[in-house]
Amino acid sequence: MRLSKFFLPLLKETPKEAEIVSHRLMLRAGMVRQQSAGIYSWLPLGKIVLDKVCAIIHEEQKRAGANEILMPTIQPADLWRESGRYDDYGKEMLRIQDRHERDMLFGPTNEEMVTEIFRSYVRSYKDLPLNLYHIQWKFRDEVRPRFGVMRSREFLMKDAYSFDMNQEGARAAYHRMFVSYLRTFERMGLKAIPMRADTGPIGGDLSHEFIILADTGESQVFCDKAYLEMQAPDEGIDYWDEAAMAKIVKDFTTPYAATDEMHDESAYEAIGEKDRLSARGIEVGHIFYFGTKYSDPMNAKVQGPDGQEHTVHMGSYGIGPTRLVAAIIEAFHDEDGIKWPEPVAPFHVGLINMKPGDGACDEICEKLYKAIGASGRDVLYDDTDNRAGAKFATFDLIGVPWQVIAGPRSAAEGKVEIKNRADGSRDTVSVEEAINRFGAA
Ligand code: P5A
């Protein structure tokens, strides 16, 4: 992509309404545009990052055996009357009437709808286990939408739903999603800590929130520093090895970790003082086992090997991709802007032509632009006439991990400068060396 053709509406002033750094940086870097309280458009830079986040989520969901579907945003109220949640959900639900005066709603979550799909098709235990998921917009009329896309009213959610014959099967399904979450967040460069959680309006008796540590987080959390050293399993893991899954979950739930709602001060104090960590956290994922809470009132049953009908046991598993984009910025930024981890960076390389019109600069940049593009890496080429200082500031702000800079003096010698955004280190190398680094497949 050439910057001259890229819609990147940067803001010069720091927007006053933005209270936290990720919100400020997302507005300044032209990633999102607020359309109404808690409702945002995603502009090109933001959309590219959001798509990268979603791509990682899709890969890891599929790896763990989930089937992708796509359910609508608008749901009939009758489904929610069946489960009994229509009245319980309260003002957070956006209720709508269609032209026939039928009660509809903009889905805040999809337990009812997916249960309706399941009961319409699945009859036998032989079709289980089953996990159906989608990434779809949700609407929750939050009392206080704030912090930009971190707590918005319209937001994207990856929601998966598992169906099993019994509690034991459902527990195995829960473990698979738990492990896939560890991998998903780690691939984005995040350290997400699973914490026992309250189930709220989703219900059930087993639930974990995945929390990343950040000073601006909305929750107060307490945990053992052991989590900072723990690593998610690698991609060779066998999701169908139930004992292996159970062991990973056990390892990741044994050290103490809790949000303030579930905090147990005496258990926390039992950790040695130097290993205690009290911090703020952002909830990026939340998983639930709720048994027959929906399948029972909605009559979702399968025939078991015993010939009897069994009400299925369910769980649901959420990740907030739009919130994650903000959470990643909270974790990776400095005073100059964003510092994207490579797997979610909108571009891998920012190619900066310091003097368009200078023969050597133009030639080197065009050559590098082609070579990097051909290698499959995303490159943003600054071919504009902006001032040098403005160019550097833009690339620091939008957080591209590598900057390759061609200035007239070094270009005349066939050299470019490479800057690493994460640590600020700089290196002057030959054009060939730069092509080797970023242009090789
Ligand atoms: C789990 C999947 C559920 O709704 N039903 C389907 C269950 N869980 S949840 O915890 O309420 O939400 C799941 C994730 O969605 C993100 N999220 C939000 N993101 C931005 N703005 C919001 N207002 C918002 N509310 C929830 C979070 O990442 C949460 O973990």
CSV table of C-alpha atoms and ligand atoms in Angstrom, one decimal:
chain,number,residue,atom,x,y,z
A,1,MET,CA,0.0,0.0,0.0
A,2,ARG,CA,1.2,3.5,-0.9
A,3,LEU,CA,0.6,6.1,1.8
A,4,SER,CA,-0.5,8.5,-1.0
A,5,LYS,CA,-3.4,6.2,-1.7
A,6,PHE,CA,-4.2,5.1,1.9
A,7,PHE,CA,-7.0,6.7,3.8
A,8,LEU,CA,-5.3,7.5,7.1
A,9,PRO,CA,-7.1,10.4,8.7
A,10,LEU,CA,-4.6,11.3,11.6
A,11,LEU,CA,-5.6,13.7,14.3
A,12,LYS,CA,-3.1,16.4,15.3
A,13,GLU,CA,-4.7,17.2,18.6
A,14,THR,CA,-5.2,14.7,21.3
A,15,PRO,CA,-9.0,14.2,21.6
A,16,LYS,CA,-10.2,15.5,25.0
A,17,GLU,CA,-13.0,13.0,25.4
A,18,ALA,CA,-10.6,10.1,25.4
A,19,GLU,CA,-9.6,9.1,28.9
A,20,ILE,CA,-7.3,6.1,28.3
A,21,VAL,CA,-4.2,5.8,26.1
A,22,SER,CA,-5.6,3.2,23.7
A,23,HIS,CA,-8.7,5.3,23.0
A,24,ARG,CA,-6.5,8.4,22.4
A,25,LEU,CA,-4.1,6.5,20.1
A,26,MET,CA,-6.9,4.8,18.1
A,27,LEU,CA,-8.5,8.2,17.4
A,28,ARG,CA,-5.2,9.9,16.7
A,29,ALA,CA,-4.0,7.1,14.4
A,30,GLY,CA,-7.3,7.3,12.4
A,31,MET,CA,-8.3,3.7,13.4
A,32,VAL,CA,-11.9,4.3,14.5
A,33,ARG,CA,-14.5,7.1,14.3
A,34,GLN,CA,-17.2,7.5,16.9
A,35,GLN,CA,-20.7,7.7,15.3
A,36,SER,CA,-22.7,7.8,18.5
A,37,ALA,CA,-22.0,7.0,22.2
A,38,GLY,CA,-20.3,3.6,22.2
A,39,ILE,CA,-20.8,3.0,18.4
A,40,TYR,CA,-17.8,3.2,16.1
A,41,SER,CA,-16.9,2.9,12.4
A,42,TRP,CA,-13.6,1.1,11.7
A,43,LEU,CA,-11.4,3.0,9.3
A,44,PRO,CA,-8.7,1.3,7.1
A,45,LEU,CA,-5.9,1.1,9.7
A,46,GLY,CA,-8.2,-0.2,12.4
A,47,LYS,CA,-10.0,-2.6,10.1
A,48,ILE,CA,-6.7,-4.2,9.0
A,49,VAL,CA,-5.7,-4.8,12.7
A,50,LEU,CA,-9.2,-6.1,13.6
A,51,ASP,CA,-9.0,-8.5,10.7
A,52,LYS,CA,-5.6,-9.8,11.8
A,53,VAL,CA,-7.0,-10.3,15.4
A,54,CYS,CA,-10.0,-12.2,14.0
A,55,ALA,CA,-7.8,-14.3,11.7
A,56,ILE,CA,-5.9,-15.6,14.7
A,57,ILE,CA,-9.1,-16.3,16.6
A,58,HIS,CA,-10.6,-18.2,13.6
A,59,GLU,CA,-7.4,-20.3,13.3
A,60,GLU,CA,-7.3,-21.3,16.9
A,61,GLN,CA,-11.1,-22.0,17.1
A,62,LYS,CA,-10.9,-24.3,14.1
A,63,ARG,CA,-7.8,-26.0,15.5
A,64,ALA,CA,-9.8,-26.8,18.7
A,65,GLY,CA,-12.6,-28.3,16.6
A,66,ALA,CA,-15.1,-25.5,16.5
A,67,ASN,CA,-17.4,-25.1,13.3
A,68,GLU,CA,-17.8,-21.6,12.0
A,69,ILE,CA,-21.4,-20.4,11.3
A,70,LEU,CA,-22.9,-16.9,11.0
A,71,MET,CA,-26.0,-16.1,13.0
A,72,PRO,CA,-27.9,-12.8,12.4
A,73,THR,CA,-27.6,-9.7,14.7
A,74,ILE,CA,-31.4,-9.3,14.9
A,75,GLN,CA,-33.3,-12.0,16.8
A,76,PRO,CA,-37.0,-12.7,17.5
A,77,ALA,CA,-38.0,-12.0,21.1
A,78,ASP,CA,-39.9,-15.3,21.2
A,79,LEU,CA,-36.7,-17.3,21.4
A,80,TRP,CA,-35.7,-15.4,24.5
A,81,ARG,CA,-39.2,-15.9,26.0
A,82,GLU,CA,-38.6,-19.6,25.7
A,83,SER,CA,-35.4,-19.5,27.8
A,84,GLY,CA,-37.0,-17.0,30.3
A,85,ARG,CA,-34.3,-14.4,29.6
A,86,TYR,CA,-36.4,-11.8,27.7
A,87,ASP,CA,-37.7,-10.1,30.9
A,88,ASP,CA,-34.5,-10.8,33.0
A,89,TYR,CA,-32.1,-9.1,30.6
A,90,GLY,CA,-33.3,-5.6,31.4
A,91,LYS,CA,-32.3,-2.3,29.8
A,92,GLU,CA,-29.1,-3.6,28.4
A,93,MET,CA,-31.0,-5.3,25.6
A,94,LEU,CA,-32.0,-3.1,22.6
A,95,ARG,CA,-35.6,-4.0,21.9
A,96,ILE,CA,-37.0,-3.3,18.4
A,97,GLN,CA,-40.4,-3.8,16.8
A,98,ASP,CA,-40.7,-4.7,13.1
A,99,ARG,CA,-43.5,-3.4,10.8
A,100,HIS,CA,-45.8,-6.2,11.9
A,101,GLU,CA,-45.3,-5.1,15.5
A,102,ARG,CA,-43.3,-8.3,16.2
A,103,ASP,CA,-40.9,-8.0,19.1
A,104,MET,CA,-37.3,-8.3,17.9
A,105,LEU,CA,-34.0,-7.5,19.6
A,106,PHE,CA,-30.4,-6.8,18.6
A,107,GLY,CA,-28.6,-9.8,20.0
A,108,PRO,CA,-26.4,-9.2,23.1
A,109,THR,CA,-25.3,-12.9,22.9
A,110,ASN,CA,-26.6,-16.0,21.1
A,111,GLU,CA,-27.2,-18.9,23.5
A,112,GLU,CA,-30.9,-19.1,22.6
A,113,MET,CA,-30.5,-18.9,18.9
A,114,VAL,CA,-27.7,-21.5,18.7
A,115,THR,CA,-29.8,-23.8,20.9
A,116,GLU,CA,-32.7,-23.4,18.4
A,117,ILE,CA,-30.3,-24.4,15.5
A,118,PHE,CA,-29.0,-27.4,17.5
A,119,ARG,CA,-32.5,-28.8,18.4
A,120,SER,CA,-33.7,-28.4,14.8
A,121,TYR,CA,-31.0,-30.8,13.4
A,122,VAL,CA,-29.2,-32.9,16.0
A,123,ARG,CA,-31.0,-36.0,17.3
A,124,SER,CA,-28.3,-38.4,18.3
A,125,TYR,CA,-25.4,-38.6,20.7
A,126,LYS,CA,-23.4,-39.8,17.7
A,127,ASP,CA,-23.3,-36.2,16.4
A,128,LEU,CA,-21.7,-35.0,19.6
A,129,PRO,CA,-19.5,-33.3,20.7
A,130,LEU,CA,-20.4,-30.3,18.7
A,131,ASN,CA,-19.1,-26.7,18.9
A,132,LEU,CA,-20.6,-23.9,16.8
A,133,TYR,CA,-19.1,-20.4,16.7
A,134,HIS,CA,-19.2,-17.2,14.9
A,135,ILE,CA,-17.7,-13.7,15.0
A,136,GLN,CA,-20.6,-11.3,14.9
A,137,TRP,CA,-21.7,-7.8,16.1
A,138,LYS,CA,-23.4,-7.6,19.4
A,139,PHE,CA,-25.3,-4.7,21.0
A,140,ARG,CA,-25.5,-4.0,24.8
A,141,ASP,CA,-26.9,-0.8,25.9
A,142,GLU,CA,-24.3,-0.2,28.5
A,143,VAL,CA,-25.1,2.4,31.1
A,144,ARG,CA,-21.6,4.0,30.7
A,145,PRO,CA,-20.0,3.1,27.4
A,146,ARG,CA,-16.5,4.4,27.8
A,147,PHE,CA,-12.9,4.0,26.8
A,148,GLY,CA,-13.7,3.8,23.1
A,149,VAL,CA,-14.0,0.3,21.7
A,150,MET,CA,-12.9,-1.1,25.1
A,151,ARG,CA,-16.4,-0.8,26.5
A,152,SER,CA,-18.7,0.1,23.7
A,153,ARG,CA,-22.4,-0.6,23.0
A,154,GLU,CA,-21.9,-2.2,19.6
A,155,PHE,CA,-18.9,-4.5,19.6
A,156,LEU,CA,-17.7,-7.6,17.9
A,157,MET,CA,-17.7,-10.9,19.8
A,158,LYS,CA,-16.4,-14.3,18.9
A,159,ASP,CA,-18.9,-16.6,20.6
A,160,ALA,CA,-18.7,-20.3,20.6
A,161,TYR,CA,-21.2,-22.8,22.0
A,162,SER,CA,-20.6,-26.4,22.9
A,163,PHE,CA,-23.1,-29.3,23.1
A,164,ASP,CA,-22.4,-32.6,24.9
A,165,MET,CA,-24.3,-35.6,26.2
A,166,ASN,CA,-23.3,-35.1,29.8
A,167,GLN,CA,-21.3,-33.1,32.2
A,168,GLU,CA,-18.2,-35.0,31.6
A,169,GLY,CA,-18.3,-34.3,27.9
A,170,ALA,CA,-19.1,-30.7,28.5
A,171,ARG,CA,-16.1,-30.4,30.8
A,172,ALA,CA,-13.8,-31.8,28.1
A,173,ALA,CA,-15.3,-29.2,25.7
A,174,TYR,CA,-14.6,-26.5,28.2
A,175,HIS,CA,-11.0,-27.6,28.5
A,176,ARG,CA,-10.5,-27.5,24.8
A,177,MET,CA,-11.7,-23.9,24.6
A,178,PHE,CA,-9.7,-23.0,27.7
A,179,VAL,CA,-6.5,-24.2,26.0
A,180,SER,CA,-7.4,-22.6,22.7
A,181,TYR,CA,-7.8,-19.3,24.5
A,182,LEU,CA,-4.3,-19.6,26.0
A,183,ARG,CA,-2.9,-20.0,22.5
A,184,THR,CA,-5.0,-17.3,20.9
A,185,PHE,CA,-3.9,-14.6,23.3
A,186,GLU,CA,-0.3,-15.7,23.4
A,187,ARG,CA,-0.2,-15.5,19.6
A,188,MET,CA,-1.2,-11.8,19.9
A,189,GLY,CA,1.7,-11.2,22.2
A,190,LEU,CA,-0.5,-11.0,25.3
A,191,LYS,CA,-0.2,-12.6,28.6
A,192,ALA,CA,-3.8,-13.5,29.5
A,193,ILE,CA,-4.3,-15.0,32.9
A,194,PRO,CA,-7.4,-17.3,33.5
A,195,MET,CA,-9.3,-16.3,36.6
A,196,ARG,CA,-12.3,-17.9,38.3
A,197,ALA,CA,-15.3,-15.7,37.6
A,198,ASP,CA,-18.8,-14.9,38.4
A,199,THR,CA,-21.3,-16.0,35.7
A,200,GLY,CA,-23.7,-13.0,35.7
A,201,PRO,CA,-26.6,-13.0,33.2
A,202,ILE,CA,-25.1,-15.9,31.2
A,203,GLY,CA,-25.5,-18.3,34.2
A,204,GLY,CA,-23.9,-21.6,35.2
A,205,ASP,CA,-21.5,-22.7,37.9
A,206,LEU,CA,-18.1,-22.8,36.2
A,207,SER,CA,-16.5,-19.8,34.5
A,208,HIS,CA,-13.2,-18.2,33.8
A,209,GLU,CA,-12.3,-14.8,32.7
A,210,PHE,CA,-9.1,-14.3,30.7
A,211,ILE,CA,-7.5,-11.1,32.0
A,212,ILE,CA,-4.5,-9.2,30.6
A,213,LEU,CA,-2.7,-6.9,33.0
A,214,ALA,CA,-2.8,-3.2,32.2
A,215,ASP,CA,-2.9,-0.1,34.4
A,216,THR,CA,-6.1,1.2,32.9
A,217,GLY,CA,-8.0,-2.1,33.3
A,218,GLU,CA,-11.5,-1.9,34.7
A,219,SER,CA,-11.0,-4.8,37.2
A,220,GLN,CA,-8.8,-5.1,40.2
A,221,VAL,CA,-7.0,-8.5,40.1
A,222,PHE,CA,-4.8,-10.5,42.4
A,223,CYS,CA,-2.5,-13.3,41.3
A,224,ASP,CA,0.6,-15.3,41.7
A,225,LYS,CA,3.6,-14.0,39.7
A,226,ALA,CA,4.1,-17.6,38.5
A,227,TYR,CA,1.7,-16.7,35.7
A,228,LEU,CA,4.1,-14.2,34.2
A,229,GLU,CA,6.4,-17.1,33.4
A,230,MET,CA,3.9,-19.6,32.0
A,231,GLN,CA,3.6,-20.4,28.3
A,232,ALA,CA,0.7,-21.6,26.3
A,233,PRO,CA,1.1,-25.1,24.6
A,234,ASP,CA,2.5,-25.2,21.1
A,235,GLU,CA,0.5,-25.8,18.0
A,236,GLY,CA,1.2,-29.5,17.9
A,237,ILE,CA,-1.1,-30.1,20.9
A,238,ASP,CA,-3.8,-32.7,20.5
A,239,TYR,CA,-7.1,-31.2,21.4
A,240,TRP,CA,-8.7,-34.7,21.5
A,241,ASP,CA,-6.3,-35.9,24.2
A,242,GLU,CA,-8.6,-35.3,27.2
A,243,ALA,CA,-6.0,-36.1,29.8
A,244,ALA,CA,-3.5,-33.7,28.2
A,245,MET,CA,-6.1,-30.9,28.1
A,246,ALA,CA,-7.2,-31.5,31.7
A,247,LYS,CA,-3.5,-31.3,32.8
A,248,ILE,CA,-3.0,-27.9,31.0
A,249,VAL,CA,-6.1,-26.5,32.6
A,250,LYS,CA,-5.0,-27.7,36.0
A,251,ASP,CA,-1.5,-26.2,35.6
A,252,PHE,CA,-3.1,-22.9,34.6
A,253,THR,CA,-5.7,-22.8,37.4
A,254,THR,CA,-3.5,-24.0,40.3
A,255,PRO,CA,-1.6,-20.8,41.1
A,256,TYR,CA,-3.8,-18.2,42.7
A,257,ALA,CA,-5.6,-15.7,40.4
A,258,ALA,CA,-8.9,-13.8,41.0
A,259,THR,CA,-10.7,-10.7,40.2
A,260,ASP,CA,-11.9,-8.6,43.1
A,261,GLU,CA,-15.4,-10.2,42.9
A,262,MET,CA,-14.0,-13.6,43.6
A,263,HIS,CA,-11.0,-12.6,45.7
A,264,ASP,CA,-10.1,-14.6,48.8
A,265,GLU,CA,-7.6,-12.6,50.8
A,266,SER,CA,-6.4,-15.5,53.0
A,267,ALA,CA,-5.6,-17.7,49.9
A,268,TYR,CA,-3.8,-14.7,48.4
A,269,GLU,CA,-1.8,-14.1,51.6
A,270,ALA,CA,-0.8,-17.7,51.6
A,271,ILE,CA,1.4,-16.9,48.5
A,272,GLY,CA,4.9,-15.6,49.6
A,273,GLU,CA,5.0,-11.8,49.6
A,274,LYS,CA,7.5,-11.5,46.8
A,275,ASP,CA,5.3,-13.7,44.5
A,276,ARG,CA,2.1,-11.7,45.0
A,277,LEU,CA,0.8,-9.4,42.3
A,278,SER,CA,-2.0,-7.0,42.7
A,279,ALA,CA,-2.8,-5.1,39.5
A,280,ARG,CA,-5.5,-3.8,37.2
A,281,GLY,CA,-6.7,-6.0,34.4
A,282,ILE,CA,-8.8,-6.1,31.2
A,283,GLU,CA,-11.1,-9.0,30.5
A,284,VAL,CA,-10.5,-10.1,26.9
A,285,GLY,CA,-12.3,-13.5,27.1
A,286,HIS,CA,-14.9,-15.2,29.2
A,287,ILE,CA,-16.0,-18.8,29.2
A,288,PHE,CA,-18.9,-20.5,30.9
A,289,TYR,CA,-20.2,-24.0,31.6
A,290,PHE,CA,-23.9,-23.8,32.4
A,291,GLY,CA,-25.2,-27.4,31.9
A,292,THR,CA,-28.9,-27.5,30.9
A,293,LYS,CA,-29.8,-23.9,31.7
A,294,TYR,CA,-30.9,-23.3,28.1
A,295,SER,CA,-31.3,-26.8,26.7
A,296,ASP,CA,-33.8,-27.7,29.4
A,297,PRO,CA,-36.4,-24.9,28.8
A,298,MET,CA,-35.7,-25.0,25.1
A,299,ASN,CA,-36.0,-28.8,24.8
A,300,ALA,CA,-32.6,-29.5,23.2
A,301,LYS,CA,-32.2,-33.3,23.6
A,302,VAL,CA,-30.4,-36.1,21.9
A,303,GLN,CA,-30.9,-39.9,22.0
A,304,GLY,CA,-28.2,-41.6,24.0
A,305,PRO,CA,-26.6,-45.0,23.5
A,306,ASP,CA,-29.1,-46.3,26.1
A,307,GLY,CA,-32.0,-45.3,23.8
A,308,GLN,CA,-33.2,-42.6,26.2
A,309,GLU,CA,-33.5,-38.9,25.6
A,310,HIS,CA,-30.8,-36.8,27.2
A,311,THR,CA,-31.0,-33.0,27.7
A,312,VAL,CA,-27.6,-31.7,26.3
A,313,HIS,CA,-25.0,-30.0,28.5
A,314,MET,CA,-23.8,-26.7,27.1
A,315,GLY,CA,-21.1,-24.1,27.5
A,316,SER,CA,-20.4,-20.7,25.9
A,317,TYR,CA,-17.1,-19.1,25.2
A,318,GLY,CA,-16.6,-15.4,24.3
A,319,ILE,CA,-13.7,-13.2,23.1
A,320,GLY,CA,-14.0,-9.5,22.3
A,321,PRO,CA,-12.0,-8.8,19.1
A,322,THR,CA,-12.8,-5.1,19.1
A,323,ARG,CA,-11.9,-4.8,22.8
A,324,LEU,CA,-8.7,-6.8,22.1
A,325,VAL,CA,-7.4,-4.2,19.6
A,326,ALA,CA,-7.6,-1.6,22.3
A,327,ALA,CA,-6.2,-4.0,24.9
A,328,ILE,CA,-3.2,-4.7,22.7
A,329,ILE,CA,-2.5,-1.0,22.5
A,330,GLU,CA,-2.8,-0.7,26.3
A,331,ALA,CA,-0.1,-3.3,26.5
A,332,PHE,CA,2.2,-2.0,23.7
A,333,HIS,CA,2.7,1.7,23.3
A,334,ASP,CA,5.0,4.6,24.4
A,335,GLU,CA,4.7,8.3,24.3
A,336,ASP,CA,5.1,8.5,20.5
A,337,GLY,CA,2.4,6.0,19.7
A,338,ILE,CA,1.5,2.3,19.2
A,339,LYS,CA,4.1,-0.5,19.1
A,340,TRP,CA,2.2,-3.4,17.4
A,341,PRO,CA,3.3,-7.0,18.1
A,342,GLU,CA,4.2,-8.4,14.7
A,343,PRO,CA,1.4,-11.0,14.4
A,344,VAL,CA,-1.3,-8.2,14.6
A,345,ALA,CA,0.6,-5.3,13.1
A,346,PRO,CA,-1.3,-3.6,10.2
A,347,PHE,CA,1.9,-3.6,8.2
A,348,HIS,CA,5.1,-5.4,8.8
A,349,VAL,CA,7.3,-2.7,7.3
A,350,GLY,CA,6.9,1.1,6.9
A,351,LEU,CA,9.1,2.2,3.9
A,352,ILE,CA,9.9,5.8,4.2
A,353,ASN,CA,11.2,7.8,1.2
A,354,MET,CA,12.8,10.9,2.7
A,355,LYS,CA,13.0,12.7,-0.6
A,356,PRO,CA,10.6,11.7,-3.3
A,357,GLY,CA,12.0,13.0,-6.6
A,358,ASP,CA,15.6,12.1,-5.7
A,359,GLY,CA,16.6,9.5,-8.2
A,360,ALA,CA,18.5,7.2,-5.8
A,361,CYS,CA,15.7,7.4,-3.1
A,362,ASP,CA,13.0,6.7,-5.6
A,363,GLU,CA,14.8,3.8,-7.2
A,364,ILE,CA,15.7,2.1,-3.9
A,365,CYS,CA,12.2,2.5,-2.5
A,366,GLU,CA,10.5,1.1,-5.6
A,367,LYS,CA,12.8,-1.8,-5.5
A,368,LEU,CA,12.2,-2.5,-1.8
A,369,TYR,CA,8.5,-2.0,-2.2
A,370,LYS,CA,8.3,-4.6,-4.9
A,371,ALA,CA,10.5,-7.1,-3.1
A,372,ILE,CA,8.8,-6.8,0.3
A,373,GLY,CA,5.3,-7.0,-1.4
A,374,ALA,CA,6.4,-10.1,-3.3
A,375,SER,CA,7.5,-11.9,-0.1
A,376,GLY,CA,3.9,-11.7,1.2
A,377,ARG,CA,4.7,-9.2,3.9
A,378,ASP,CA,2.5,-6.1,4.2
A,379,VAL,CA,4.3,-2.9,3.5
A,380,LEU,CA,3.2,0.8,3.8
A,381,TYR,CA,5.3,3.0,1.5
A,382,ASP,CA,5.4,6.6,2.4
A,383,ASP,CA,5.8,8.2,-1.1
A,384,THR,CA,4.3,11.5,0.0
A,385,ASP,CA,5.9,15.0,0.1
A,386,ASN,CA,5.4,15.4,3.8
A,387,ARG,CA,8.2,16.8,5.9
A,388,ALA,CA,10.7,14.3,7.2
A,389,GLY,CA,9.8,14.9,10.8
A,390,ALA,CA,6.1,14.4,10.1
A,391,LYS,CA,6.9,11.1,8.3
A,392,PHE,CA,8.8,9.7,11.3
A,393,ALA,CA,6.1,10.9,13.7
A,394,THR,CA,3.4,9.2,11.6
A,395,PHE,CA,5.2,5.8,11.5
A,396,ASP,CA,5.9,6.0,15.2
A,397,LEU,CA,2.2,6.8,15.9
A,398,ILE,CA,0.8,4.0,13.8
A,399,GLY,CA,3.2,1.6,15.3
A,400,VAL,CA,4.5,-0.4,12.3
A,401,PRO,CA,7.2,-2.8,13.8
A,402,TRP,CA,10.0,-2.0,11.2
A,403,GLN,CA,10.8,1.2,9.5
A,404,VAL,CA,13.1,1.2,6.4
A,405,ILE,CA,14.3,4.7,5.7
A,406,ALA,CA,15.8,5.9,2.5
A,407,GLY,CA,17.5,9.3,2.7
A,408,PRO,CA,19.4,11.0,-0.1
A,409,ARG,CA,22.8,10.7,1.5
A,410,SER,CA,22.7,7.0,2.4
A,411,ALA,CA,20.7,6.2,-0.8
A,412,ALA,CA,23.6,7.6,-2.9
A,413,GLU,CA,25.8,4.9,-1.3
A,414,GLY,CA,23.2,2.2,-1.8
A,415,LYS,CA,22.2,2.1,1.9
A,416,VAL,CA,19.1,2.4,4.0
A,417,GLU,CA,18.4,2.7,7.7
A,418,ILE,CA,16.3,0.1,9.5
A,419,LYS,CA,14.5,1.1,12.7
A,420,ASN,CA,12.9,-1.3,15.1
A,421,ARG,CA,9.8,0.4,16.6
A,422,ALA,CA,9.7,-1.9,19.7
A,423,ASP,CA,13.1,-1.0,21.1
A,424,GLY,CA,14.1,2.0,19.0
A,425,SER,CA,17.3,0.3,17.8
A,426,ARG,CA,18.7,1.5,14.4
A,427,ASP,CA,20.9,-0.1,11.9
A,428,THR,CA,22.4,1.1,8.5
A,429,VAL,CA,22.5,-1.7,6.0
A,430,SER,CA,22.9,-2.1,2.2
A,431,VAL,CA,19.8,-2.3,0.1
A,432,GLU,CA,20.6,-6.0,-0.6
A,433,GLU,CA,20.8,-6.7,3.1
A,434,ALA,CA,17.4,-5.0,3.6
A,435,ILE,CA,15.9,-7.1,0.7
A,436,ASN,CA,17.3,-10.2,2.4
A,437,ARG,CA,15.7,-9.3,5.7
A,438,PHE,CA,12.3,-8.2,4.5
A,439,GLY,CA,12.0,-9.4,0.9
A,440,ALA,CA,13.0,-13.0,1.2
A,441,ALA,CA,10.1,-15.5,1.3
B,1,P5A,C1,-19.9,-16.1,26.1
B,1,P5A,C2,-20.1,-16.1,24.7
B,1,P5A,C3,-20.9,-13.9,26.9
B,1,P5A,O1,-21.6,-13.1,26.4
B,1,P5A,N1,-22.1,-15.6,25.7
B,1,P5A,C4,-21.5,-16.0,24.4
B,1,P5A,C5,-21.1,-15.4,26.7
B,1,P5A,N2,-19.8,-13.5,27.7
B,1,P5A,S1,-19.4,-12.0,28.0
B,1,P5A,O2,-18.4,-12.1,29.0
B,1,P5A,O3,-20.5,-11.2,28.4
B,1,P5A,O4,-18.7,-11.4,26.8
B,1,P5A,C6,-17.7,-12.0,26.1
B,1,P5A,C7,-16.6,-11.1,25.7
B,1,P5A,O5,-17.1,-10.0,24.9
B,1,P5A,C8,-16.3,-8.8,25.2
B,1,P5A,N3,-17.2,-7.8,25.6
B,1,P5A,C9,-17.2,-6.5,25.2
B,1,P5A,N4,-16.3,-5.9,24.3
B,1,P5A,C10,-16.5,-4.5,24.1
B,1,P5A,N5,-17.4,-3.8,24.7
B,1,P5A,C11,-18.3,-4.4,25.5
B,1,P5A,N6,-19.3,-3.6,26.0
B,1,P5A,C12,-18.2,-5.8,25.8
B,1,P5A,N7,-18.9,-6.6,26.6
B,1,P5A,C13,-18.3,-7.8,26.4
B,1,P5A,C14,-15.3,-9.1,26.3
B,1,P5A,O6,-14.1,-9.5,25.7
B,1,P5A,C15,-16.0,-10.4,26.9
B,1,P5A,O7,-15.0,-11.2,27.5
